[in-house]
Amino acid sequence: MTPEHAPASHPPVPARKIGVLVANLGTPDATDYWSMRRYLGEFLSDKRVIDYPAWKWQPLLQTVILTKRPFTSGANYRLIWNDEANESPLMTITKQQVAALRERASALWGDRVVVDFCMRYGNPSTPDAVERMVKAGCDRILFFPLYPQYAGATTATANDQFFRALMTQKWQPAARTVPAYFDRADYIDALAGSVERALGGKLPRKLVASYHGMPKRYLREGDPYHCQCQKTSRLLRERLGWPEGVIDTSFQSVFGTEEWLRPYTVEHVADLARQGITEIAVISPAFSADCIETLEEIQGEIRHAFEDAGGKTFTYIPCLNAEPTHIDVLTAIIGENLAGWV
């Protein structure tokens, strides 16, 4: 539309809107070697993820890791790939979440609020999503990294990429970022509901809350992730009304030779089986959507470690994904962070 009082020759300006940009980690475009190499190269070159000096890390990454790892990672992705849609499950679930959030936003705020999504690594990229929103008339953007617990390697790097995308805009929109929501009562309620549904209300011998790991050094350097994971587990146990000792917190996806947060999930579940605990359930409260770490690592490597050590019954409790209770939580968070804008 042409702005009021502007001459007829004035270039059209889209109607003002508010953008909600949901962000997740990312996914390769395909499972072939080069698609995997591009994705892993971007991910493992992020200084928030691997903070070693470039002169020390990049030669190893480019000549050794990215020569071999795309083959093994591609094979793992093929085990869980959504062949019908030709995309990873993370992409499929994120699309479902965004479709549900668009419906909620439309019902609450009409066409004033535009909901879209991006990935920190791979496609759709954060810069492309920001560009689309600006062209659609969004002069304010709420950026929402879908990580309940804050970590420099997840929330912060997503925010970094968002800010870099804003730097390219001639007319830069106002911006807000959504903080971690690991201790919200409605989020804990949603987690508890998923546990109760999966276990039929029974008290398990052990529920292992498996979070993505990080180098232990990051905790000493001030990253709050470990503490927020521990609090999530405690609040979940309290909400379920279970005694202490039923829920164990552990960490998965260890990479490299540096010591990471312990206990490591793959070792911990095997230890439980050797102790005679042959029935366990596993939940992943750090993931907002099922992905390679849950569908392949937990249900593959970690399950096998438990069973090989004598475990009998292994129950995986899916992520909240696009469940209505999860969409309720995300909608409430968005509404609160849009205060004063809508």
mmCIF file of C-alpha atoms in Angstrom:
data_model
loop_
_atom_site.group_PDB
_atom_site.id
_atom_site.type_symbol
_atom_site.label_atom_id
_atom_site.label_comp_id
_atom_site.label_asym_id
_atom_site.label_seq_id
_atom_site.Cartn_x
_atom_site.Cartn_y
_atom_site.Cartn_z
ATOM 1 C CA MET A 1 0.000 0.000 0.000
ATOM 2 C CA THR A 2 1.079 3.636 -0.437
ATOM 3 C CA PRO A 3 1.644 5.516 2.838
ATOM 4 C CA GLU A 4 -0.818 8.272 3.672
ATOM 5 C CA HIS A 5 0.211 11.704 2.330
ATOM 6 C CA ALA A 6 2.909 10.086 0.172
ATOM 7 C CA PRO A 7 3.181 11.031 -3.518
ATOM 8 C CA ALA A 8 1.838 8.547 -6.058
ATOM 9 C CA SER A 9 5.390 7.682 -7.071
ATOM 10 C CA HIS A 10 6.247 6.434 -3.538
ATOM 11 C CA PRO A 11 7.174 2.734 -3.559
ATOM 12 C CA PRO A 12 4.542 0.499 -1.940
ATOM 13 C CA VAL A 13 4.994 -0.353 1.736
ATOM 14 C CA PRO A 14 3.439 -3.534 3.168
ATOM 15 C CA ALA A 15 0.999 -3.232 6.057
ATOM 16 C CA ARG A 16 2.715 -3.371 9.457
ATOM 17 C CA LYS A 17 2.830 -6.822 11.013
ATOM 18 C CA ILE A 18 4.499 -8.614 13.895
ATOM 19 C CA GLY A 19 6.640 -11.669 13.241
ATOM 20 C CA VAL A 20 7.086 -14.704 15.481
ATOM 21 C CA LEU A 21 10.114 -16.640 14.290
ATOM 22 C CA VAL A 22 10.461 -20.112 15.820
ATOM 23 C CA ALA A 23 13.957 -21.613 15.638
ATOM 24 C CA ASN A 24 15.333 -25.116 16.033
ATOM 25 C CA LEU A 25 18.765 -26.685 15.650
ATOM 26 C CA GLY A 26 18.623 -27.827 12.048
ATOM 27 C CA THR A 27 18.673 -30.756 9.712
ATOM 28 C CA PRO A 28 20.511 -31.877 6.588
ATOM 29 C CA ASP A 29 18.632 -31.477 3.295
ATOM 30 C CA ALA A 30 19.261 -35.124 2.441
ATOM 31 C CA THR A 31 21.252 -38.136 3.658
ATOM 32 C CA ASP A 32 23.878 -38.282 0.907
ATOM 33 C CA TYR A 33 27.547 -37.552 1.611
ATOM 34 C CA TRP A 34 27.645 -33.950 0.376
ATOM 35 C CA SER A 35 24.394 -32.919 2.036
ATOM 36 C CA MET A 36 25.648 -34.350 5.309
ATOM 37 C CA ARG A 37 29.055 -32.748 4.885
ATOM 38 C CA ARG A 38 27.548 -29.293 4.311
ATOM 39 C CA TYR A 39 25.328 -29.633 7.352
ATOM 40 C CA LEU A 40 28.008 -31.046 9.655
ATOM 41 C CA GLY A 41 30.542 -28.518 8.393
ATOM 42 C CA GLU A 42 28.283 -25.616 9.345
ATOM 43 C CA PHE A 43 27.351 -27.147 12.686
ATOM 44 C CA LEU A 44 30.838 -28.163 13.770
ATOM 45 C CA SER A 45 32.382 -24.865 12.626
ATOM 46 C CA ASP A 46 30.196 -22.910 15.045
ATOM 47 C CA LYS A 47 32.429 -21.443 17.756
ATOM 48 C CA ARG A 48 29.561 -21.719 20.230
ATOM 49 C CA VAL A 49 29.546 -25.498 19.698
ATOM 50 C CA ILE A 50 33.282 -26.204 19.364
ATOM 51 C CA ASP A 51 35.266 -23.333 20.832
ATOM 52 C CA TYR A 52 38.770 -24.565 20.023
ATOM 53 C CA PRO A 53 40.999 -22.130 18.089
ATOM 54 C CA ALA A 54 40.373 -22.366 14.332
ATOM 55 C CA TRP A 55 44.037 -23.155 13.582
ATOM 56 C CA LYS A 56 43.752 -26.188 15.833
ATOM 57 C CA TRP A 57 40.222 -27.375 15.017
ATOM 58 C CA GLN A 58 39.621 -26.671 11.329
ATOM 59 C CA PRO A 59 42.427 -28.850 9.897
ATOM 60 C CA LEU A 60 41.135 -31.805 11.941
ATOM 61 C CA LEU A 61 37.527 -31.050 10.995
ATOM 62 C CA GLN A 62 38.143 -30.617 7.274
ATOM 63 C CA THR A 63 40.629 -33.441 6.702
ATOM 64 C CA VAL A 64 39.521 -36.162 9.127
ATOM 65 C CA ILE A 65 36.073 -35.628 10.636
ATOM 66 C CA LEU A 66 34.275 -34.372 7.518
ATOM 67 C CA THR A 67 35.876 -37.100 5.447
ATOM 68 C CA LYS A 68 34.409 -39.928 7.534
ATOM 69 C CA ARG A 69 31.525 -38.656 9.636
ATOM 70 C CA PRO A 70 29.112 -37.768 6.787
ATOM 71 C CA PHE A 71 28.961 -41.474 5.894
ATOM 72 C CA THR A 72 28.071 -42.656 9.421
ATOM 73 C CA SER A 73 25.731 -39.725 10.120
ATOM 74 C CA GLY A 74 24.009 -40.234 6.770
ATOM 75 C CA ALA A 75 23.451 -43.911 7.576
ATOM 76 C CA ASN A 76 21.942 -42.979 10.947
ATOM 77 C CA TYR A 77 19.639 -40.403 9.365
ATOM 78 C CA ARG A 78 18.476 -42.956 6.797
ATOM 79 C CA LEU A 79 17.217 -45.142 9.647
ATOM 80 C CA ILE A 80 14.722 -42.459 10.710
ATOM 81 C CA TRP A 81 14.232 -40.439 7.488
ATOM 82 C CA ASN A 82 10.673 -39.474 6.526
ATOM 83 C CA ASP A 83 10.799 -40.959 3.039
ATOM 84 C CA GLU A 84 7.276 -39.877 2.142
ATOM 85 C CA ALA A 85 8.043 -36.197 2.704
ATOM 86 C CA ASN A 86 11.771 -36.632 1.910
ATOM 87 C CA GLU A 87 12.837 -34.814 5.063
ATOM 88 C CA SER A 88 14.051 -35.506 8.570
ATOM 89 C CA PRO A 89 11.532 -36.089 11.377
ATOM 90 C CA LEU A 90 12.697 -32.845 13.004
ATOM 91 C CA MET A 91 11.625 -30.942 9.898
ATOM 92 C CA THR A 92 8.280 -32.753 9.748
ATOM 93 C CA ILE A 93 7.506 -32.105 13.422
ATOM 94 C CA THR A 94 8.642 -28.470 13.290
ATOM 95 C CA LYS A 95 6.276 -27.868 10.370
ATOM 96 C CA GLN A 96 3.450 -29.421 12.394
ATOM 97 C CA GLN A 97 4.269 -27.227 15.387
ATOM 98 C CA VAL A 98 4.347 -24.074 13.270
ATOM 99 C CA ALA A 99 1.083 -24.954 11.517
ATOM 100 C CA ALA A 100 -0.587 -25.342 14.925
ATOM 101 C CA LEU A 101 0.930 -22.089 16.191
ATOM 102 C CA ARG A 102 -0.300 -20.250 13.089
ATOM 103 C CA GLU A 103 -3.831 -21.422 13.828
ATOM 104 C CA ARG A 104 -3.567 -20.231 17.424
ATOM 105 C CA ALA A 105 -2.052 -16.905 16.387
ATOM 106 C CA SER A 106 -4.750 -16.332 13.794
ATOM 107 C CA ALA A 107 -7.477 -17.017 16.352
ATOM 108 C CA LEU A 108 -5.891 -14.706 18.917
ATOM 109 C CA TRP A 109 -4.504 -11.857 16.833
ATOM 110 C CA GLY A 110 -5.894 -12.194 13.317
ATOM 111 C CA ASP A 111 -3.546 -11.406 10.454
ATOM 112 C CA ARG A 112 -1.426 -8.996 12.499
ATOM 113 C CA VAL A 113 0.963 -11.766 13.604
ATOM 114 C CA VAL A 114 3.010 -13.821 11.117
ATOM 115 C CA VAL A 115 4.437 -17.139 12.366
ATOM 116 C CA ASP A 116 7.366 -18.758 10.550
ATOM 117 C CA PHE A 117 10.333 -20.977 11.409
ATOM 118 C CA CYS A 118 14.025 -21.306 10.707
ATOM 119 C CA MET A 119 16.935 -23.586 11.499
ATOM 120 C CA ARG A 120 20.254 -22.534 12.974
ATOM 121 C CA TYR A 121 22.041 -24.910 10.602
ATOM 122 C CA GLY A 122 20.782 -25.908 7.180
ATOM 123 C CA ASN A 123 17.465 -24.813 5.676
ATOM 124 C CA PRO A 124 15.314 -22.815 6.013
ATOM 125 C CA SER A 125 18.097 -20.538 7.173
ATOM 126 C CA THR A 126 17.637 -17.764 9.713
ATOM 127 C CA PRO A 127 18.661 -14.968 7.288
ATOM 128 C CA ASP A 128 16.152 -16.203 4.680
ATOM 129 C CA ALA A 129 13.354 -16.345 7.257
ATOM 130 C CA VAL A 130 14.116 -12.834 8.534
ATOM 131 C CA GLU A 131 14.159 -11.557 4.953
ATOM 132 C CA ARG A 132 10.728 -13.082 4.315
ATOM 133 C CA MET A 133 9.312 -11.489 7.440
ATOM 134 C CA VAL A 134 10.669 -8.047 6.619
ATOM 135 C CA LYS A 135 9.266 -8.252 3.095
ATOM 136 C CA ALA A 136 5.910 -9.268 4.598
ATOM 137 C CA GLY A 137 5.884 -6.028 6.588
ATOM 138 C CA CYS A 138 7.072 -7.242 9.989
ATOM 139 C CA ASP A 139 8.558 -4.234 11.764
ATOM 140 C CA ARG A 140 8.767 -6.211 15.033
ATOM 141 C CA ILE A 141 10.017 -9.796 15.380
ATOM 142 C CA LEU A 142 9.842 -12.109 18.371
ATOM 143 C CA PHE A 143 12.580 -14.734 18.035
ATOM 144 C CA PHE A 144 11.795 -17.999 19.812
ATOM 145 C CA PRO A 145 14.546 -20.671 20.093
ATOM 146 C CA LEU A 146 12.751 -23.917 20.975
ATOM 147 C CA TYR A 147 15.115 -24.914 23.780
ATOM 148 C CA PRO A 148 13.530 -25.181 27.235
ATOM 149 C CA GLN A 149 16.938 -24.957 28.927
ATOM 150 C CA TYR A 150 19.419 -22.242 27.955
ATOM 151 C CA ALA A 151 22.846 -23.218 26.635
ATOM 152 C CA GLY A 152 25.428 -21.222 24.773
ATOM 153 C CA ALA A 153 25.607 -23.967 22.138
ATOM 154 C CA THR A 154 21.834 -23.869 21.484
ATOM 155 C CA THR A 155 19.925 -20.748 22.560
ATOM 156 C CA ALA A 156 22.835 -18.328 22.309
ATOM 157 C CA THR A 157 24.056 -19.420 18.888
ATOM 158 C CA ALA A 158 20.473 -19.260 17.542
ATOM 159 C CA ASN A 159 20.207 -15.712 18.871
ATOM 160 C CA ASP A 160 23.608 -14.858 17.397
ATOM 161 C CA GLN A 161 22.443 -15.937 13.959
ATOM 162 C CA PHE A 162 19.215 -13.953 14.320
ATOM 163 C CA PHE A 163 21.153 -10.826 15.238
ATOM 164 C CA ARG A 164 23.513 -11.358 12.300
ATOM 165 C CA ALA A 165 20.489 -11.598 10.000
ATOM 166 C CA LEU A 166 19.148 -8.298 11.370
ATOM 167 C CA MET A 167 22.466 -6.646 10.534
ATOM 168 C CA THR A 168 21.765 -7.113 6.812
ATOM 169 C CA GLN A 169 18.448 -5.253 6.884
ATOM 170 C CA LYS A 170 18.311 -1.674 5.647
ATOM 171 C CA TRP A 171 15.153 -1.064 7.710
ATOM 172 C CA GLN A 172 15.824 -3.169 10.760
ATOM 173 C CA PRO A 173 12.788 -4.413 12.709
ATOM 174 C CA ALA A 174 12.572 -4.134 16.478
ATOM 175 C CA ALA A 175 13.455 -7.454 18.085
ATOM 176 C CA ARG A 176 12.862 -9.528 21.188
ATOM 177 C CA THR A 177 14.153 -12.968 22.124
ATOM 178 C CA VAL A 178 12.324 -15.550 24.240
ATOM 179 C CA PRO A 179 14.187 -16.702 27.369
ATOM 180 C CA ALA A 180 14.493 -20.277 28.611
ATOM 181 C CA TYR A 181 11.281 -21.790 29.919
ATOM 182 C CA PHE A 182 12.569 -24.886 31.745
ATOM 183 C CA ASP A 183 10.808 -24.093 35.037
ATOM 184 C CA ARG A 184 7.408 -22.915 33.791
ATOM 185 C CA ALA A 185 4.570 -24.731 35.536
ATOM 186 C CA ASP A 186 2.689 -25.342 32.269
ATOM 187 C CA TYR A 187 5.798 -26.812 30.606
ATOM 188 C CA ILE A 188 6.378 -29.125 33.582
ATOM 189 C CA ASP A 189 2.688 -30.072 33.507
ATOM 190 C CA ALA A 190 2.991 -30.975 29.822
ATOM 191 C CA LEU A 191 6.056 -33.139 30.512
ATOM 192 C CA ALA A 192 4.312 -34.831 33.415
ATOM 193 C CA GLY A 193 1.247 -35.517 31.274
ATOM 194 C CA SER A 194 3.396 -37.206 28.641
ATOM 195 C CA VAL A 195 4.989 -39.405 31.326
ATOM 196 C CA GLU A 196 1.624 -40.359 32.826
ATOM 197 C CA ARG A 197 0.184 -41.256 29.427
ATOM 198 C CA ALA A 198 3.217 -43.327 28.425
ATOM 199 C CA LEU A 199 3.434 -45.230 31.720
ATOM 200 C CA GLY A 200 -0.274 -45.544 32.404
ATOM 201 C CA GLY A 201 0.098 -43.785 35.740
ATOM 202 C CA LYS A 202 2.466 -46.451 37.106
ATOM 203 C CA LEU A 203 5.549 -45.553 39.140
ATOM 204 C CA PRO A 204 8.596 -46.793 37.184
ATOM 205 C CA ARG A 205 11.639 -48.342 38.798
ATOM 206 C CA LYS A 206 13.669 -45.647 37.054
ATOM 207 C CA LEU A 207 12.871 -42.769 34.746
ATOM 208 C CA VAL A 208 16.044 -41.524 33.064
ATOM 209 C CA ALA A 209 15.838 -37.889 31.987
ATOM 210 C CA SER A 210 18.443 -37.750 29.225
ATOM 211 C CA TYR A 211 19.596 -34.292 28.171
ATOM 212 C CA HIS A 212 21.957 -33.355 25.358
ATOM 213 C CA GLY A 213 25.446 -33.112 26.775
ATOM 214 C CA MET A 214 28.102 -30.415 26.696
ATOM 215 C CA PRO A 215 31.729 -30.181 27.804
ATOM 216 C CA LYS A 216 31.967 -29.946 31.598
ATOM 217 C CA ARG A 217 34.264 -26.979 31.116
ATOM 218 C CA TYR A 218 31.330 -24.905 29.823
ATOM 219 C CA LEU A 219 29.622 -25.276 33.208
ATOM 220 C CA ARG A 220 32.715 -23.985 34.987
ATOM 221 C CA GLU A 221 32.803 -21.065 32.548
ATOM 222 C CA GLY A 222 29.305 -19.963 33.543
ATOM 223 C CA ASP A 223 26.857 -21.777 31.261
ATOM 224 C CA PRO A 224 23.650 -22.428 33.306
ATOM 225 C CA TYR A 225 22.513 -25.427 31.244
ATOM 226 C CA HIS A 226 23.494 -28.138 33.726
ATOM 227 C CA CYS A 227 21.687 -26.422 36.596
ATOM 228 C CA GLN A 228 18.560 -25.843 34.515
ATOM 229 C CA CYS A 229 18.473 -29.513 33.477
ATOM 230 C CA GLN A 230 18.745 -30.612 37.090
ATOM 231 C CA LYS A 231 15.927 -28.265 38.077
ATOM 232 C CA THR A 232 13.705 -29.528 35.249
ATOM 233 C CA SER A 233 14.151 -33.102 36.510
ATOM 234 C CA ARG A 234 13.419 -32.088 40.095
ATOM 235 C CA LEU A 235 10.294 -30.121 39.173
ATOM 236 C CA LEU A 236 9.059 -33.004 37.029
ATOM 237 C CA ARG A 237 9.496 -35.450 39.913
ATOM 238 C CA GLU A 238 7.694 -33.107 42.312
ATOM 239 C CA ARG A 239 4.857 -32.544 39.856
ATOM 240 C CA LEU A 240 4.437 -36.329 39.443
ATOM 241 C CA GLY A 241 4.492 -36.790 43.212
ATOM 242 C CA TRP A 242 7.287 -39.341 43.054
ATOM 243 C CA PRO A 243 9.871 -39.962 45.798
ATOM 244 C CA GLU A 244 13.481 -38.930 45.400
ATOM 245 C CA GLY A 245 15.639 -41.374 43.475
ATOM 246 C CA VAL A 246 13.070 -42.393 40.861
ATOM 247 C CA ILE A 247 14.264 -39.898 38.249
ATOM 248 C CA ASP A 248 17.928 -39.860 37.230
ATOM 249 C CA THR A 249 19.448 -37.035 35.183
ATOM 250 C CA SER A 250 22.032 -37.986 32.564
ATOM 251 C CA PHE A 251 23.612 -36.577 29.414
ATOM 252 C CA GLN A 252 24.015 -37.986 25.919
ATOM 253 C CA SER A 253 25.705 -37.259 22.571
ATOM 254 C CA VAL A 254 29.261 -37.012 23.874
ATOM 255 C CA PHE A 255 31.712 -35.871 21.191
ATOM 256 C CA GLY A 256 35.515 -35.741 21.244
ATOM 257 C CA THR A 257 37.966 -36.565 24.030
ATOM 258 C CA GLU A 258 37.169 -33.760 26.481
ATOM 259 C CA GLU A 259 35.164 -34.659 29.604
ATOM 260 C CA TRP A 260 31.472 -33.811 29.273
ATOM 261 C CA LEU A 261 28.681 -33.490 31.813
ATOM 262 C CA ARG A 262 28.138 -36.764 33.638
ATOM 263 C CA PRO A 263 26.732 -39.329 33.969
ATOM 264 C CA TYR A 264 26.728 -40.290 30.300
ATOM 265 C CA THR A 265 23.341 -41.787 29.423
ATOM 266 C CA VAL A 266 24.727 -44.694 27.408
ATOM 267 C CA GLU A 267 26.887 -45.784 30.364
ATOM 268 C CA HIS A 268 24.281 -44.997 33.012
ATOM 269 C CA VAL A 269 21.523 -47.190 31.551
ATOM 270 C CA ALA A 270 23.965 -50.094 31.269
ATOM 271 C CA ASP A 271 24.968 -49.589 34.915
ATOM 272 C CA LEU A 272 21.285 -49.663 35.915
ATOM 273 C CA ALA A 273 20.814 -52.988 34.130
ATOM 274 C CA ARG A 274 23.899 -54.458 35.818
ATOM 275 C CA GLN A 275 22.448 -53.344 39.170
ATOM 276 C CA GLY A 276 19.362 -55.452 38.458
ATOM 277 C CA ILE A 277 17.077 -52.642 37.303
ATOM 278 C CA THR A 278 15.732 -54.319 34.193
ATOM 279 C CA GLU A 279 12.803 -51.971 33.452
ATOM 280 C CA ILE A 280 13.397 -48.291 32.731
ATOM 281 C CA ALA A 281 11.774 -45.419 30.879
ATOM 282 C CA VAL A 282 13.673 -42.606 29.161
ATOM 283 C CA ILE A 283 12.499 -39.056 28.457
ATOM 284 C CA SER A 284 14.313 -36.178 26.716
ATOM 285 C CA PRO A 285 13.180 -32.885 28.276
ATOM 286 C CA ALA A 286 15.763 -30.760 26.428
ATOM 287 C CA PHE A 287 14.312 -31.515 23.001
ATOM 288 C CA SER A 288 11.108 -29.816 21.845
ATOM 289 C CA ALA A 289 10.793 -32.268 18.943
ATOM 290 C CA ASP A 290 11.970 -35.804 18.281
ATOM 291 C CA CYS A 291 15.115 -35.859 16.182
ATOM 292 C CA ILE A 292 18.242 -37.908 15.414
ATOM 293 C CA GLU A 293 19.301 -37.769 19.082
ATOM 294 C CA THR A 294 16.043 -39.299 20.296
ATOM 295 C CA LEU A 295 14.838 -41.475 17.421
ATOM 296 C CA GLU A 296 18.202 -43.008 16.581
ATOM 297 C CA GLU A 297 20.585 -42.434 19.497
ATOM 298 C CA ILE A 298 18.215 -43.110 22.414
ATOM 299 C CA GLN A 299 16.154 -45.770 20.696
ATOM 300 C CA GLY A 300 19.212 -47.305 19.068
ATOM 301 C CA GLU A 301 22.588 -47.018 20.810
ATOM 302 C CA ILE A 302 21.259 -46.264 24.309
ATOM 303 C CA ARG A 303 18.524 -48.902 24.175
ATOM 304 C CA HIS A 304 21.045 -51.493 22.964
ATOM 305 C CA ALA A 305 23.482 -50.601 25.759
ATOM 306 C CA PHE A 306 20.722 -51.218 28.309
ATOM 307 C CA GLU A 307 19.615 -54.507 26.755
ATOM 308 C CA ASP A 308 23.174 -55.775 26.209
ATOM 309 C CA ALA A 309 23.821 -55.261 29.939
ATOM 310 C CA GLY A 310 20.778 -57.365 30.881
ATOM 311 C CA GLY A 311 17.934 -54.859 30.670
ATOM 312 C CA LYS A 312 14.536 -56.238 29.650
ATOM 313 C CA THR A 313 11.996 -53.422 29.206
ATOM 314 C CA PHE A 314 13.013 -50.065 27.708
ATOM 315 C CA THR A 315 10.263 -47.463 27.243
ATOM 316 C CA TYR A 316 11.006 -44.286 25.322
ATOM 317 C CA ILE A 317 8.660 -41.383 26.082
ATOM 318 C CA PRO A 318 8.400 -39.168 22.976
ATOM 319 C CA CYS A 319 9.113 -35.454 23.008
ATOM 320 C CA LEU A 320 6.163 -33.093 23.319
ATOM 321 C CA ASN A 321 6.287 -32.451 19.561
ATOM 322 C CA ALA A 322 2.981 -31.014 18.275
ATOM 323 C CA GLU A 323 0.855 -32.325 21.151
ATOM 324 C CA PRO A 324 -1.952 -29.860 22.022
ATOM 325 C CA THR A 325 -0.605 -29.354 25.556
ATOM 326 C CA HIS A 326 2.783 -28.405 24.094
ATOM 327 C CA ILE A 327 1.189 -25.989 21.637
ATOM 328 C CA ASP A 328 -0.706 -24.503 24.603
ATOM 329 C CA VAL A 329 2.601 -23.853 26.376
ATOM 330 C CA LEU A 330 4.297 -22.361 23.317
ATOM 331 C CA THR A 331 1.287 -20.149 22.589
ATOM 332 C CA ALA A 332 1.254 -18.878 26.175
ATOM 333 C CA ILE A 333 4.978 -18.080 26.002
ATOM 334 C CA ILE A 334 4.503 -16.221 22.722
ATOM 335 C CA GLY A 335 1.570 -14.253 24.103
ATOM 336 C CA GLU A 336 3.491 -13.193 27.185
ATOM 337 C CA ASN A 337 6.512 -12.099 25.145
ATOM 338 C CA LEU A 338 4.328 -10.133 22.708
ATOM 339 C CA ALA A 339 3.009 -8.001 25.581
ATOM 340 C CA GLY A 340 2.843 -4.373 24.505
ATOM 341 C CA TRP A 341 3.031 -5.351 20.827
ATOM 342 C CA VAL A 342 -0.411 -6.945 20.573
#
